[in-house]
mmCIF file of C-alpha atoms and ligand atoms in Angstrom:
data_model
loop_
_atom_site.group_PDB
_atom_site.id
_atom_site.type_symbol
_atom_site.label_atom_id
_atom_site.label_comp_id
_atom_site.label_asym_id
_atom_site.label_seq_id
_atom_site.Cartn_x
_atom_site.Cartn_y
_atom_site.Cartn_z
ATOM 1 C CA MET A 1 253.319 88.871 144.734
ATOM 2 C CA LEU A 2 253.262 90.997 147.882
ATOM 3 C CA GLU A 3 254.134 94.644 147.479
ATOM 4 C CA VAL A 4 254.280 97.023 150.417
ATOM 5 C CA LYS A 5 254.886 100.664 149.579
ATOM 6 C CA ASP A 6 255.641 103.567 151.894
ATOM 7 C CA LEU A 7 253.841 101.954 154.823
ATOM 8 C CA HIS A 8 253.210 104.001 157.944
ATOM 9 C CA SER A 9 251.760 102.145 160.909
ATOM 10 C CA GLY A 10 251.766 102.534 164.665
ATOM 11 C CA TYR A 11 250.076 102.723 168.029
ATOM 12 C CA GLY A 12 248.072 105.779 168.985
ATOM 13 C CA ASP A 13 250.230 108.818 168.336
ATOM 14 C CA ALA A 14 253.377 106.741 167.944
ATOM 15 C CA ILE A 15 254.205 105.957 164.333
ATOM 16 C CA VAL A 16 256.503 102.955 164.464
ATOM 17 C CA VAL A 17 256.751 101.858 160.819
ATOM 18 C CA ARG A 18 257.729 105.014 158.956
ATOM 19 C CA GLY A 19 257.649 104.690 155.198
ATOM 20 C CA ALA A 20 258.807 101.085 154.753
ATOM 21 C CA SER A 21 258.625 99.445 151.315
ATOM 22 C CA LEU A 22 259.303 95.807 150.539
ATOM 23 C CA GLU A 23 258.272 93.143 148.070
ATOM 24 C CA VAL A 24 258.099 89.362 148.050
ATOM 25 C CA ARG A 25 257.895 87.730 144.642
ATOM 26 C CA PRO A 26 256.326 84.334 143.987
ATOM 27 C CA GLY A 27 258.461 81.498 145.328
ATOM 28 C CA GLU A 28 260.859 83.871 147.015
ATOM 29 C CA ILE A 29 262.180 83.793 150.574
ATOM 30 C CA VAL A 30 262.739 87.303 151.883
ATOM 31 C CA ALA A 31 264.289 88.007 155.268
ATOM 32 C CA LEU A 32 263.480 91.121 157.283
ATOM 33 C CA LEU A 33 266.201 91.816 159.825
ATOM 34 C CA GLY A 34 266.627 94.436 162.483
ATOM 35 C CA ARG A 35 267.466 94.954 166.116
ATOM 36 C CA ASN A 36 264.855 94.684 168.885
ATOM 37 C CA GLY A 37 262.080 97.244 168.793
ATOM 38 C CA MET A 38 262.778 98.442 165.225
ATOM 39 C CA GLY A 39 259.249 97.706 163.988
ATOM 40 C CA LYS A 40 259.473 94.256 162.375
ATOM 41 C CA THR A 41 256.484 92.764 164.211
ATOM 42 C CA THR A 42 254.488 95.948 163.663
ATOM 43 C CA PHE A 43 255.214 95.636 159.940
ATOM 44 C CA ILE A 44 254.223 91.946 159.775
ATOM 45 C CA ARG A 45 251.045 92.475 161.797
ATOM 46 C CA SER A 46 250.070 95.382 159.536
ATOM 47 C CA ILE A 47 250.259 93.110 156.478
ATOM 48 C CA MET A 48 248.094 90.471 158.196
ATOM 49 C CA GLY A 49 245.469 93.042 159.203
ATOM 50 C CA LEU A 50 246.067 92.421 162.910
ATOM 51 C CA THR A 51 245.339 95.341 165.232
ATOM 52 C CA PRO A 52 246.931 97.023 166.971
ATOM 53 C CA PRO A 53 248.849 98.514 165.155
ATOM 54 C CA GLN A 54 246.798 100.797 162.914
ATOM 55 C CA VAL A 55 247.925 101.392 159.352
ATOM 56 C CA ARG A 56 248.088 105.144 158.697
ATOM 57 C CA SER A 57 249.148 105.380 155.073
ATOM 58 C CA GLY A 58 250.861 103.545 152.270
ATOM 59 C CA THR A 59 249.779 100.523 150.233
ATOM 60 C CA ILE A 60 249.831 96.762 150.788
ATOM 61 C CA THR A 61 249.065 94.868 147.584
ATOM 62 C CA TRP A 62 248.742 91.129 147.160
ATOM 63 C CA ARG A 63 248.224 89.892 143.598
ATOM 64 C CA SER A 64 246.972 93.331 142.554
ATOM 65 C CA ASP A 65 244.388 93.567 145.400
ATOM 66 C CA SER A 66 244.750 95.962 148.313
ATOM 67 C CA LEU A 67 244.858 94.250 151.735
ATOM 68 C CA ILE A 68 244.441 97.431 153.740
ATOM 69 C CA GLY A 69 241.295 97.418 155.838
ATOM 70 C CA LEU A 70 240.662 93.673 155.409
ATOM 71 C CA ARG A 71 240.271 91.522 158.500
ATOM 72 C CA PRO A 72 242.885 88.844 159.310
ATOM 73 C CA HIS A 73 240.328 86.174 158.433
ATOM 74 C CA ASP A 74 239.817 87.662 154.940
ATOM 75 C CA ILE A 75 243.556 87.877 154.480
ATOM 76 C CA ALA A 76 243.970 84.206 155.508
ATOM 77 C CA ASN A 77 241.306 83.334 152.924
ATOM 78 C CA ARG A 78 243.589 84.935 150.356
ATOM 79 C CA LYS A 79 246.233 82.340 151.273
ATOM 80 C CA ILE A 80 248.436 84.404 153.539
ATOM 81 C CA ALA A 81 249.365 82.777 156.867
ATOM 82 C CA ILE A 82 251.250 84.070 159.880
ATOM 83 C CA VAL A 83 253.524 82.420 162.417
ATOM 84 C CA PRO A 84 253.192 85.090 165.088
ATOM 85 C CA GLN A 85 255.912 86.120 167.471
ATOM 86 C CA GLY A 86 255.216 84.511 170.841
ATOM 87 C CA ARG A 87 253.225 81.786 168.999
ATOM 88 C CA ARG A 88 249.780 82.749 170.329
ATOM 89 C CA LEU A 89 248.587 79.230 171.054
ATOM 90 C CA PHE A 90 245.531 78.277 173.070
ATOM 91 C CA PRO A 91 246.635 76.818 176.439
ATOM 92 C CA SER A 92 243.664 74.454 176.716
ATOM 93 C CA LEU A 93 243.504 73.151 173.124
ATOM 94 C CA THR A 94 245.444 70.070 172.072
ATOM 95 C CA VAL A 95 248.047 69.955 169.321
ATOM 96 C CA THR A 96 245.549 68.212 167.025
ATOM 97 C CA GLU A 97 242.834 70.755 167.811
ATOM 98 C CA HIS A 98 245.175 73.634 166.926
ATOM 99 C CA LEU A 99 245.966 72.015 163.593
ATOM 100 C CA THR A 100 242.406 71.110 162.673
ATOM 101 C CA MET A 101 240.750 74.321 163.815
ATOM 102 C CA LEU A 102 240.501 75.617 160.266
ATOM 103 C CA LYS A 103 240.549 72.324 158.399
ATOM 104 C CA SER A 104 239.068 68.912 159.105
ATOM 105 C CA ALA A 105 241.396 66.164 160.340
ATOM 106 C CA ARG A 106 240.040 64.072 157.462
ATOM 107 C CA ALA A 107 240.965 66.591 154.769
ATOM 108 C CA LYS A 108 242.841 65.010 151.896
ATOM 109 C CA ASP A 109 243.868 68.095 149.925
ATOM 110 C CA GLY A 110 246.929 70.255 150.422
ATOM 111 C CA TRP A 111 248.467 70.166 153.881
ATOM 112 C CA THR A 112 246.960 67.448 156.055
ATOM 113 C CA LEU A 113 247.386 66.467 159.676
ATOM 114 C CA ASP A 114 249.481 63.472 158.592
ATOM 115 C CA ARG A 115 251.735 65.607 156.478
ATOM 116 C CA ILE A 116 252.334 68.064 159.336
ATOM 117 C CA PHE A 117 253.064 65.154 161.664
ATOM 118 C CA GLY A 118 255.404 63.821 158.963
ATOM 119 C CA ILE A 119 257.602 66.915 159.009
ATOM 120 C CA PHE A 120 257.296 67.376 162.787
ATOM 121 C CA PRO A 121 257.297 63.861 164.330
ATOM 122 C CA ARG A 122 257.584 65.476 167.742
ATOM 123 C CA LEU A 123 254.114 66.997 167.295
ATOM 124 C CA ALA A 124 252.705 63.579 166.414
ATOM 125 C CA GLU A 125 254.019 62.233 169.717
ATOM 126 C CA ARG A 126 252.414 65.150 171.520
ATOM 127 C CA ARG A 127 249.145 65.231 169.603
ATOM 128 C CA TYR A 128 246.985 65.038 172.735
ATOM 129 C CA HIS A 129 249.050 67.517 174.751
ATOM 130 C CA ARG A 130 247.572 70.948 175.303
ATOM 131 C CA GLY A 131 249.115 74.229 174.169
ATOM 132 C CA GLY A 132 249.975 75.124 177.749
ATOM 133 C CA GLN A 133 251.932 71.886 178.217
ATOM 134 C CA LEU A 134 254.302 72.249 175.258
ATOM 135 C CA SER A 135 257.977 73.187 175.351
ATOM 136 C CA GLY A 136 259.158 76.340 173.595
ATOM 137 C CA GLY A 137 260.426 74.342 170.617
ATOM 138 C CA GLU A 138 257.214 72.330 170.346
ATOM 139 C CA ARG A 139 255.202 75.528 170.433
ATOM 140 C CA GLY A 140 257.296 76.886 167.566
ATOM 141 C CA MET A 141 256.690 73.749 165.474
ATOM 142 C CA LEU A 142 252.978 73.891 166.200
ATOM 143 C CA ALA A 143 252.778 77.543 165.134
ATOM 144 C CA VAL A 144 254.440 76.657 161.814
ATOM 145 C CA GLY A 145 252.180 73.616 161.366
ATOM 146 C CA ARG A 146 249.070 75.643 162.100
ATOM 147 C CA ALA A 147 250.082 78.237 159.485
ATOM 148 C CA LEU A 148 250.657 75.548 156.857
ATOM 149 C CA MET A 149 247.204 74.049 157.431
ATOM 150 C CA ILE A 150 245.564 76.963 155.605
ATOM 151 C CA ASP A 151 247.556 75.943 152.490
ATOM 152 C CA PRO A 152 249.190 79.348 152.223
ATOM 153 C CA GLU A 153 250.893 80.831 149.211
ATOM 154 C CA LEU A 154 252.710 83.319 151.426
ATOM 155 C CA ILE A 155 253.778 82.746 155.024
ATOM 156 C CA LEU A 156 254.754 85.624 157.287
ATOM 157 C CA MET A 157 257.092 84.120 159.895
ATOM 158 C CA ASP A 158 257.936 86.292 162.881
ATOM 159 C CA GLU A 159 261.074 84.832 164.449
ATOM 160 C CA PRO A 160 260.127 81.174 163.982
ATOM 161 C CA SER A 161 263.510 80.004 165.263
ATOM 162 C CA GLU A 162 263.100 81.807 168.601
ATOM 163 C CA GLY A 163 263.607 79.281 171.388
ATOM 164 C CA LEU A 164 264.588 76.441 169.081
ATOM 165 C CA ALA A 165 267.709 74.337 169.672
ATOM 166 C CA PRO A 166 270.339 74.558 166.889
ATOM 167 C CA VAL A 167 269.340 71.214 165.413
ATOM 168 C CA MET A 168 265.719 72.376 165.214
ATOM 169 C CA VAL A 169 266.772 75.659 163.611
ATOM 170 C CA GLN A 170 268.459 73.599 160.886
ATOM 171 C CA HIS A 171 265.355 71.459 160.536
ATOM 172 C CA LEU A 172 263.237 74.588 160.147
ATOM 173 C CA GLU A 173 265.663 75.976 157.545
ATOM 174 C CA SER A 174 265.315 72.786 155.517
ATOM 175 C CA ILE A 175 261.520 72.952 155.818
ATOM 176 C CA ILE A 176 261.523 76.557 154.577
ATOM 177 C CA LEU A 177 263.695 75.576 151.610
ATOM 178 C CA ASP A 178 261.356 72.655 150.846
ATOM 179 C CA LEU A 179 258.370 75.015 150.957
ATOM 180 C CA ARG A 180 260.035 77.249 148.400
ATOM 181 C CA LYS A 181 260.469 74.257 146.092
ATOM 182 C CA GLU A 182 256.685 73.941 146.193
ATOM 183 C CA GLY A 183 256.332 77.564 145.100
ATOM 184 C CA LEU A 184 255.492 79.057 148.475
ATOM 185 C CA SER A 185 256.759 82.552 149.324
ATOM 186 C CA VAL A 186 258.069 83.372 152.779
ATOM 187 C CA LEU A 187 258.632 86.676 154.548
ATOM 188 C CA LEU A 188 260.905 85.745 157.418
ATOM 189 C CA VAL A 189 261.670 87.980 160.378
ATOM 190 C CA GLU A 190 264.846 86.680 161.950
ATOM 191 C CA GLN A 191 267.227 87.658 164.735
ATOM 192 C CA ASN A 192 269.658 84.994 163.606
ATOM 193 C CA LEU A 193 271.620 86.588 160.755
ATOM 194 C CA TYR A 194 273.254 83.362 159.651
ATOM 195 C CA SER A 195 269.981 81.471 159.589
ATOM 196 C CA ALA A 196 268.449 84.267 157.490
ATOM 197 C CA LEU A 197 271.339 84.328 155.029
ATOM 198 C CA ALA A 198 271.220 80.533 154.775
ATOM 199 C CA VAL A 199 267.649 80.468 153.474
ATOM 200 C CA ALA A 200 266.750 83.894 152.078
ATOM 201 C CA ASP A 201 267.001 84.999 148.464
ATOM 202 C CA ARG A 202 266.934 88.639 149.493
ATOM 203 C CA VAL A 203 267.337 90.541 152.739
ATOM 204 C CA TYR A 204 265.935 93.848 154.023
ATOM 205 C CA ILE A 205 267.200 95.624 157.112
ATOM 206 C CA MET A 206 264.809 97.731 159.178
ATOM 207 C CA GLU A 207 265.940 100.502 161.478
ATOM 208 C CA THR A 208 263.447 102.600 163.445
ATOM 209 C CA GLY A 209 260.650 101.693 161.070
ATOM 210 C CA GLN A 210 262.469 102.348 157.824
ATOM 211 C CA ILE A 211 264.239 100.043 155.387
ATOM 212 C CA VAL A 212 267.827 101.229 155.473
ATOM 213 C CA HIS A 213 269.482 98.532 153.382
ATOM 214 C CA HIS A 214 268.459 95.700 151.091
ATOM 215 C CA GLY A 215 269.987 93.311 148.629
ATOM 216 C CA THR A 216 270.390 89.696 147.652
ATOM 217 C CA SER A 217 271.750 87.292 150.247
ATOM 218 C CA GLN A 218 274.837 86.958 148.107
ATOM 219 C CA GLU A 219 275.413 90.733 148.148
ATOM 220 C CA MET A 220 274.796 90.745 151.889
ATOM 221 C CA ASN A 221 277.265 87.906 152.404
ATOM 222 C CA GLU A 222 279.910 90.076 150.769
ATOM 223 C CA GLN A 223 279.313 92.975 153.134
ATOM 224 C CA THR A 224 278.822 91.338 156.488
ATOM 225 C CA ASP A 225 280.591 94.256 158.178
ATOM 226 C CA VAL A 226 277.669 96.525 157.183
ATOM 227 C CA LEU A 227 275.240 93.937 158.519
ATOM 228 C CA PHE A 228 277.107 93.551 161.769
ATOM 229 C CA GLN A 229 277.092 97.305 162.244
ATOM 230 C CA ARG A 230 273.404 97.676 161.360
ATOM 231 C CA LEU A 231 272.311 94.758 163.489
ATOM 232 C CA GLY A 232 274.661 95.357 166.400
ATOM 233 C CA VAL A 233 276.154 91.882 166.022
ATOM 234 C CA HIS A 234 279.778 91.430 167.090
HETATM 235 N N1 ATP B 301 250.854 97.199 171.342
HETATM 236 C C1 ATP B 301 251.767 98.191 171.361
HETATM 237 N N2 ATP B 301 251.464 99.405 171.853
HETATM 238 C C2 ATP B 301 252.360 100.415 171.860
HETATM 239 N N3 ATP B 301 253.612 100.309 171.395
HETATM 240 C C3 ATP B 301 253.983 99.124 170.887
HETATM 241 C C4 ATP B 301 253.099 97.990 170.836
HETATM 242 N N4 ATP B 301 253.742 96.961 170.282
HETATM 243 C C5 ATP B 301 254.981 97.398 169.996
HETATM 244 N N5 ATP B 301 255.127 98.702 170.347
HETATM 245 C C6 ATP B 301 256.337 99.527 170.174
HETATM 246 O O1 ATP B 301 256.651 99.613 168.787
HETATM 247 C C7 ATP B 301 258.056 99.543 168.592
HETATM 248 C C8 ATP B 301 258.376 98.428 167.602
HETATM 249 O O2 ATP B 301 257.975 97.189 168.161
HETATM 250 P P1 ATP B 301 257.974 95.846 167.317
HETATM 251 O O3 ATP B 301 257.377 94.794 168.190
HETATM 252 O O4 ATP B 301 257.367 96.096 166.008
HETATM 253 O O5 ATP B 301 259.556 95.620 167.131
HETATM 254 P P2 ATP B 301 260.370 94.358 166.605
HETATM 255 O O6 ATP B 301 261.311 94.880 165.574
HETATM 256 O O7 ATP B 301 259.453 93.284 166.218
HETATM 257 O O8 ATP B 301 261.223 93.931 167.896
HETATM 258 P P3 ATP B 301 261.681 92.475 168.421
HETATM 259 O O9 ATP B 301 262.879 92.103 167.608
HETATM 260 O O10 ATP B 301 262.060 92.734 169.855
HETATM 261 O O11 ATP B 301 260.543 91.533 168.272
HETATM 262 C C9 ATP B 301 258.684 99.369 169.968
HETATM 263 O O12 ATP B 301 259.127 100.610 170.413
HETATM 264 C C10 ATP B 301 257.538 98.856 170.810
HETATM 265 O O13 ATP B 301 257.696 99.249 172.146
HETATM 266 MG MG1 MG B 302 259.139 91.400 166.912
#
């Protein structure tokens, strides 16, 4: 289980995440929602040990170990993966090279190249294309595939549906639900409220670096007016 308590994190003198607490239990899908610039990416990057930002105070605990101060590589070794906002692909590496960077193409255990190509047939068709040649949707699929290849137990997804066509958003939702069936936990940052409510067990809302509201998706579904107001959705 991931437990973040009273996290403060930011850039230089600017503290962006200001006392946020959140937890993700095993096999749970948790959505983190909030308007642009509220600190969601800063929060996710802080968990993954990516800098900037710099964590100032608070605790981040994963299966009773502290993650604070560990490098992203060490955190990935503890089975936490990230689908970063903006995807962060390598323009000159092929689809296959992105997927096999951390695991051999011949690997037979856990997530394999064939299994990724099975859930994203489009990536199989593009296996020799380079990162810089992919469409926005293909880049999104590749970022999810790359995260799965470390056989994570927790995936931090920062707006994975950004740039995806509606049919692909639905496909991604069904993939996330399938992952949960396998026991994987997901922390999902989403702009799309309906997509978040469709897959998440629980929802947190972040406003200027603080969690201002949280509850089960069912509770949230019963108070969509609060959500609309908080998220500026009309
Ligand atoms: N590298 C950086 N250096 C300085 N300030 C930053 C940096 N990255 C983000 N910020 C600032 O931190 C605040 C929160 O940004 P963050 O990217 O965490 O928001 P977000 O909730 O993920 O927004 P979005 O929904 O647009 O992705 C913003 O005011 C942003 O300008
Ligand atoms: Mg963001």
